[in-house]
Amino acid sequence: MNGFYSAPTPDKRREKHLVFLLMILGILLFALSGLPGMLLPGLWQLFAVASLTFAIYVLALCLLRRYVYALEPRENAPAEAPLDFTVTELRGKRRTVVARFSVEDLREIRPITDGNRRAVAKEMRGKRCFDYSGVLFAEPTAYIEAEVSGEAVFVKILAEERFLGALCAMNSKKCP
C-alpha cells in the first residue's frame, strides 16, 4: 500500500469487550444450567448457545477483518490519470481489494452523524450498499456514492477526517 494517502485502521476496543463479555456470559449460562435443581436447564443452554454464536459472529465480522482505504494510482496508468479510491480487506495475511473506483466516478460524500443516522439508513434501503467499516458501534462513518457501470453504489467507510479531506481535495464539488 504505497498510495497517495492511506487511512489508519481504528482500535476496536468496544468490539473486543463485547466478544469477551458474550463468551463469559455463554460459559456462565452453561455452568448455571448444570446446577442441580435449576429450572428449565434447556432454556439456559439455549441462551448460552445464542450468546456464544453472537460472540463468534462479532469476532468474524469485526475483529478478524480490517479495512484500509487508500487513494492510489491505477497500475500501468499515465501520471496525469486520476487516482483510484481503493478499499483493501485484511484478514490475517490475506489482502483483498474489495472496492476500486476512480475519484472521477465519485458523486457524493455523505457523513453520518447522530442527527441524520436514521434518515440516511432509510434512504439507503433497497440500494447497493457495502459496509467496509468493520465496526459495530458508532464511529464517525460516511457513505461514499459512486457511479460504477452506470449504477449508483454506496460504500460505507470510517470517516477519518484527514482521509476525507484528501478525497475531497481530489474532487471538491462532491464534498459536504
Short mmCIF file of C-alpha atoms in Angstrom, two decimals:
data_model
loop_
_atom_site.label_atom_id
_atom_site.label_comp_id
_atom_site.label_asym_id
_atom_site.label_seq_id
_atom_site.Cartn_x
_atom_site.Cartn_y
_atom_site.Cartn_z
CA MET A 1 0.00 0.00 0.00
CA ASN A 2 2.11 2.83 -1.21
CA GLY A 3 -0.75 5.06 -2.22
CA PHE A 4 -1.12 8.79 -2.14
CA TYR A 5 -2.90 8.53 1.18
CA SER A 6 -3.96 5.60 3.35
CA ALA A 7 -6.32 5.84 6.30
CA PRO A 8 -5.27 4.10 9.52
CA THR A 9 -7.40 1.30 10.96
CA PRO A 10 -9.15 2.02 14.25
CA ASP A 11 -8.74 0.35 17.61
CA LYS A 12 -11.73 -1.95 18.05
CA ARG A 13 -11.76 -1.88 21.84
CA ARG A 14 -15.56 -1.92 22.22
CA GLU A 15 -15.95 -4.91 19.91
CA LYS A 16 -13.24 -6.78 21.86
CA HIS A 17 -15.05 -6.09 25.12
CA LEU A 18 -18.36 -7.24 23.63
CA VAL A 19 -16.87 -10.53 22.42
CA PHE A 20 -15.24 -11.12 25.81
CA LEU A 21 -18.48 -10.42 27.69
CA LEU A 22 -20.55 -12.63 25.40
CA MET A 23 -18.07 -15.51 25.78
CA ILE A 24 -18.09 -15.20 29.58
CA LEU A 25 -21.89 -14.97 29.59
CA GLY A 26 -22.18 -18.10 27.44
CA ILE A 27 -19.83 -20.07 29.70
CA LEU A 28 -21.66 -18.90 32.83
CA LEU A 29 -25.04 -19.81 31.39
CA PHE A 30 -23.80 -23.30 30.51
CA ALA A 31 -22.43 -23.69 34.03
CA LEU A 32 -25.69 -22.47 35.57
CA SER A 33 -27.73 -24.93 33.51
CA GLY A 34 -25.82 -27.81 35.08
CA LEU A 35 -26.61 -26.87 38.70
CA PRO A 36 -28.92 -29.31 40.49
CA GLY A 37 -32.45 -28.01 40.91
CA MET A 38 -32.11 -25.39 38.16
CA LEU A 39 -35.42 -24.77 36.44
CA LEU A 40 -35.51 -25.17 32.66
CA PRO A 41 -31.84 -26.02 32.02
CA GLY A 42 -32.52 -26.32 28.29
CA LEU A 43 -33.59 -22.69 28.16
CA TRP A 44 -30.37 -21.56 29.86
CA GLN A 45 -28.38 -23.67 27.42
CA LEU A 46 -30.25 -22.10 24.52
CA PHE A 47 -29.31 -18.63 25.78
CA ALA A 48 -25.71 -19.81 26.20
CA VAL A 49 -25.56 -21.06 22.62
CA ALA A 50 -27.09 -17.80 21.37
CA SER A 51 -24.53 -15.78 23.34
CA LEU A 52 -21.59 -17.82 22.03
CA THR A 53 -22.95 -17.66 18.47
CA PHE A 54 -23.26 -13.89 18.60
CA ALA A 55 -19.72 -13.66 20.02
CA ILE A 56 -18.37 -15.68 17.08
CA TYR A 57 -20.37 -13.54 14.65
CA VAL A 58 -18.93 -10.29 16.03
CA LEU A 59 -15.46 -11.85 16.05
CA ALA A 60 -15.70 -12.84 12.39
CA LEU A 61 -17.46 -9.67 11.24
CA CYS A 62 -15.40 -7.07 13.07
CA LEU A 63 -12.30 -8.28 14.85
CA LEU A 64 -10.82 -10.56 12.23
CA ARG A 65 -11.32 -8.04 9.41
CA ARG A 66 -9.62 -4.72 8.92
CA TYR A 67 -10.05 -2.32 6.05
CA VAL A 68 -7.50 0.06 4.58
CA TYR A 69 -8.72 2.97 2.47
CA ALA A 70 -6.30 4.47 0.00
CA LEU A 71 -6.01 6.94 -2.83
CA GLU A 72 -3.52 5.47 -5.24
CA PRO A 73 -2.71 5.49 -8.94
CA ARG A 74 -4.03 2.70 -11.12
CA GLU A 75 -1.45 0.21 -12.34
CA ASN A 76 0.01 0.99 -15.78
CA ALA A 77 -1.84 4.30 -15.93
CA PRO A 78 -0.28 7.55 -17.15
CA ALA A 79 0.87 10.01 -14.49
CA GLU A 80 -1.90 12.51 -15.28
CA ALA A 81 -4.67 9.88 -14.82
CA PRO A 82 -6.94 10.41 -11.81
CA LEU A 83 -6.29 8.44 -8.66
CA ASP A 84 -8.36 5.45 -7.61
CA PHE A 85 -10.18 5.09 -4.31
CA THR A 86 -9.48 1.58 -3.05
CA VAL A 87 -10.69 -0.42 -0.08
CA THR A 88 -8.48 -3.36 0.86
CA GLU A 89 -9.71 -6.02 3.28
CA LEU A 90 -7.08 -7.54 5.55
CA ARG A 91 -7.81 -10.94 7.10
CA GLY A 92 -4.71 -12.41 8.63
CA LYS A 93 -2.07 -12.35 5.91
CA ARG A 94 -4.63 -12.22 3.09
CA ARG A 95 -5.12 -8.89 1.32
CA THR A 96 -8.09 -8.48 -0.98
CA VAL A 97 -9.11 -5.33 -2.82
CA VAL A 98 -12.88 -5.26 -2.30
CA ALA A 99 -13.65 -1.89 -3.88
CA ARG A 100 -11.90 0.22 -6.50
CA PHE A 101 -13.22 3.14 -8.46
CA SER A 102 -11.82 6.30 -9.95
CA VAL A 103 -12.09 9.50 -7.96
CA GLU A 104 -13.81 10.97 -11.04
CA ASP A 105 -16.67 8.46 -10.56
CA LEU A 106 -17.33 9.88 -7.10
CA ARG A 107 -20.74 11.51 -6.82
CA GLU A 108 -21.05 12.46 -3.17
CA ILE A 109 -19.55 12.01 0.29
CA ARG A 110 -22.24 11.83 2.95
CA PRO A 111 -21.04 11.88 6.60
CA ILE A 112 -23.26 10.03 9.05
CA THR A 113 -23.98 11.86 12.29
CA ASP A 114 -26.27 11.14 15.20
CA GLY A 115 -28.76 13.61 13.73
CA ASN A 116 -29.02 12.06 10.27
CA ARG A 117 -28.31 8.38 11.02
CA ARG A 118 -31.94 7.21 10.70
CA ALA A 119 -32.67 9.36 7.65
CA VAL A 120 -29.60 8.03 5.83
CA ALA A 121 -30.46 4.43 6.80
CA LYS A 122 -33.98 4.91 5.46
CA GLU A 123 -32.63 6.42 2.24
CA MET A 124 -30.17 3.53 1.71
CA ARG A 125 -32.84 0.81 1.83
CA GLY A 126 -33.03 -1.05 -1.44
CA LYS A 127 -29.82 0.43 -2.82
CA ARG A 128 -26.47 -1.29 -3.42
CA CYS A 129 -24.63 -0.57 -0.18
CA PHE A 130 -21.40 -2.12 1.02
CA ASP A 131 -20.19 -1.76 4.60
CA TYR A 132 -16.40 -1.62 4.75
CA SER A 133 -16.17 -0.03 8.19
CA GLY A 134 -15.50 -3.18 10.22
CA VAL A 135 -17.04 -1.74 13.41
CA LEU A 136 -20.36 -2.28 15.14
CA PHE A 137 -20.56 0.79 17.27
CA ALA A 138 -20.99 4.37 16.10
CA GLU A 139 -17.62 5.56 14.94
CA PRO A 140 -17.61 8.56 12.64
CA THR A 141 -18.66 6.96 9.37
CA ALA A 142 -19.57 8.20 5.92
CA TYR A 143 -21.19 6.89 2.76
CA ILE A 144 -19.32 7.44 -0.46
CA GLU A 145 -21.56 7.38 -3.51
CA ALA A 146 -20.00 6.46 -6.81
CA GLU A 147 -21.28 5.60 -10.25
CA VAL A 148 -19.94 2.24 -11.33
CA SER A 149 -21.06 0.88 -14.72
CA GLY A 150 -23.94 3.34 -14.80
CA GLU A 151 -25.27 2.29 -11.39
CA ALA A 152 -25.09 4.14 -8.06
CA VAL A 153 -23.06 2.25 -5.45
CA PHE A 154 -22.74 3.29 -1.82
CA VAL A 155 -19.66 2.37 0.22
CA LYS A 156 -19.70 2.88 3.99
CA ILE A 157 -16.29 3.67 5.44
CA LEU A 158 -14.87 5.07 8.65
CA ALA A 159 -14.81 8.82 8.26
CA GLU A 160 -11.25 9.68 9.22
CA GLU A 161 -11.07 13.44 8.67
CA ARG A 162 -7.66 13.55 7.00
CA PHE A 163 -8.66 10.86 4.52
CA LEU A 164 -11.98 12.52 3.68
CA GLY A 165 -10.10 15.79 3.29
CA ALA A 166 -7.70 14.18 0.85
CA LEU A 167 -10.61 12.60 -1.03
CA CYS A 168 -12.42 15.93 -1.17
CA ALA A 169 -9.27 17.64 -2.44
CA MET A 170 -9.34 15.29 -5.43
CA ASN A 171 -12.97 16.04 -6.24
CA SER A 172 -14.14 19.14 -4.35
CA LYS A 173 -17.57 19.52 -5.97
CA LYS A 174 -18.81 16.32 -4.30
CA CYS A 175 -17.88 17.20 -0.72
CA PRO A 176 -20.28 18.19 2.04
#
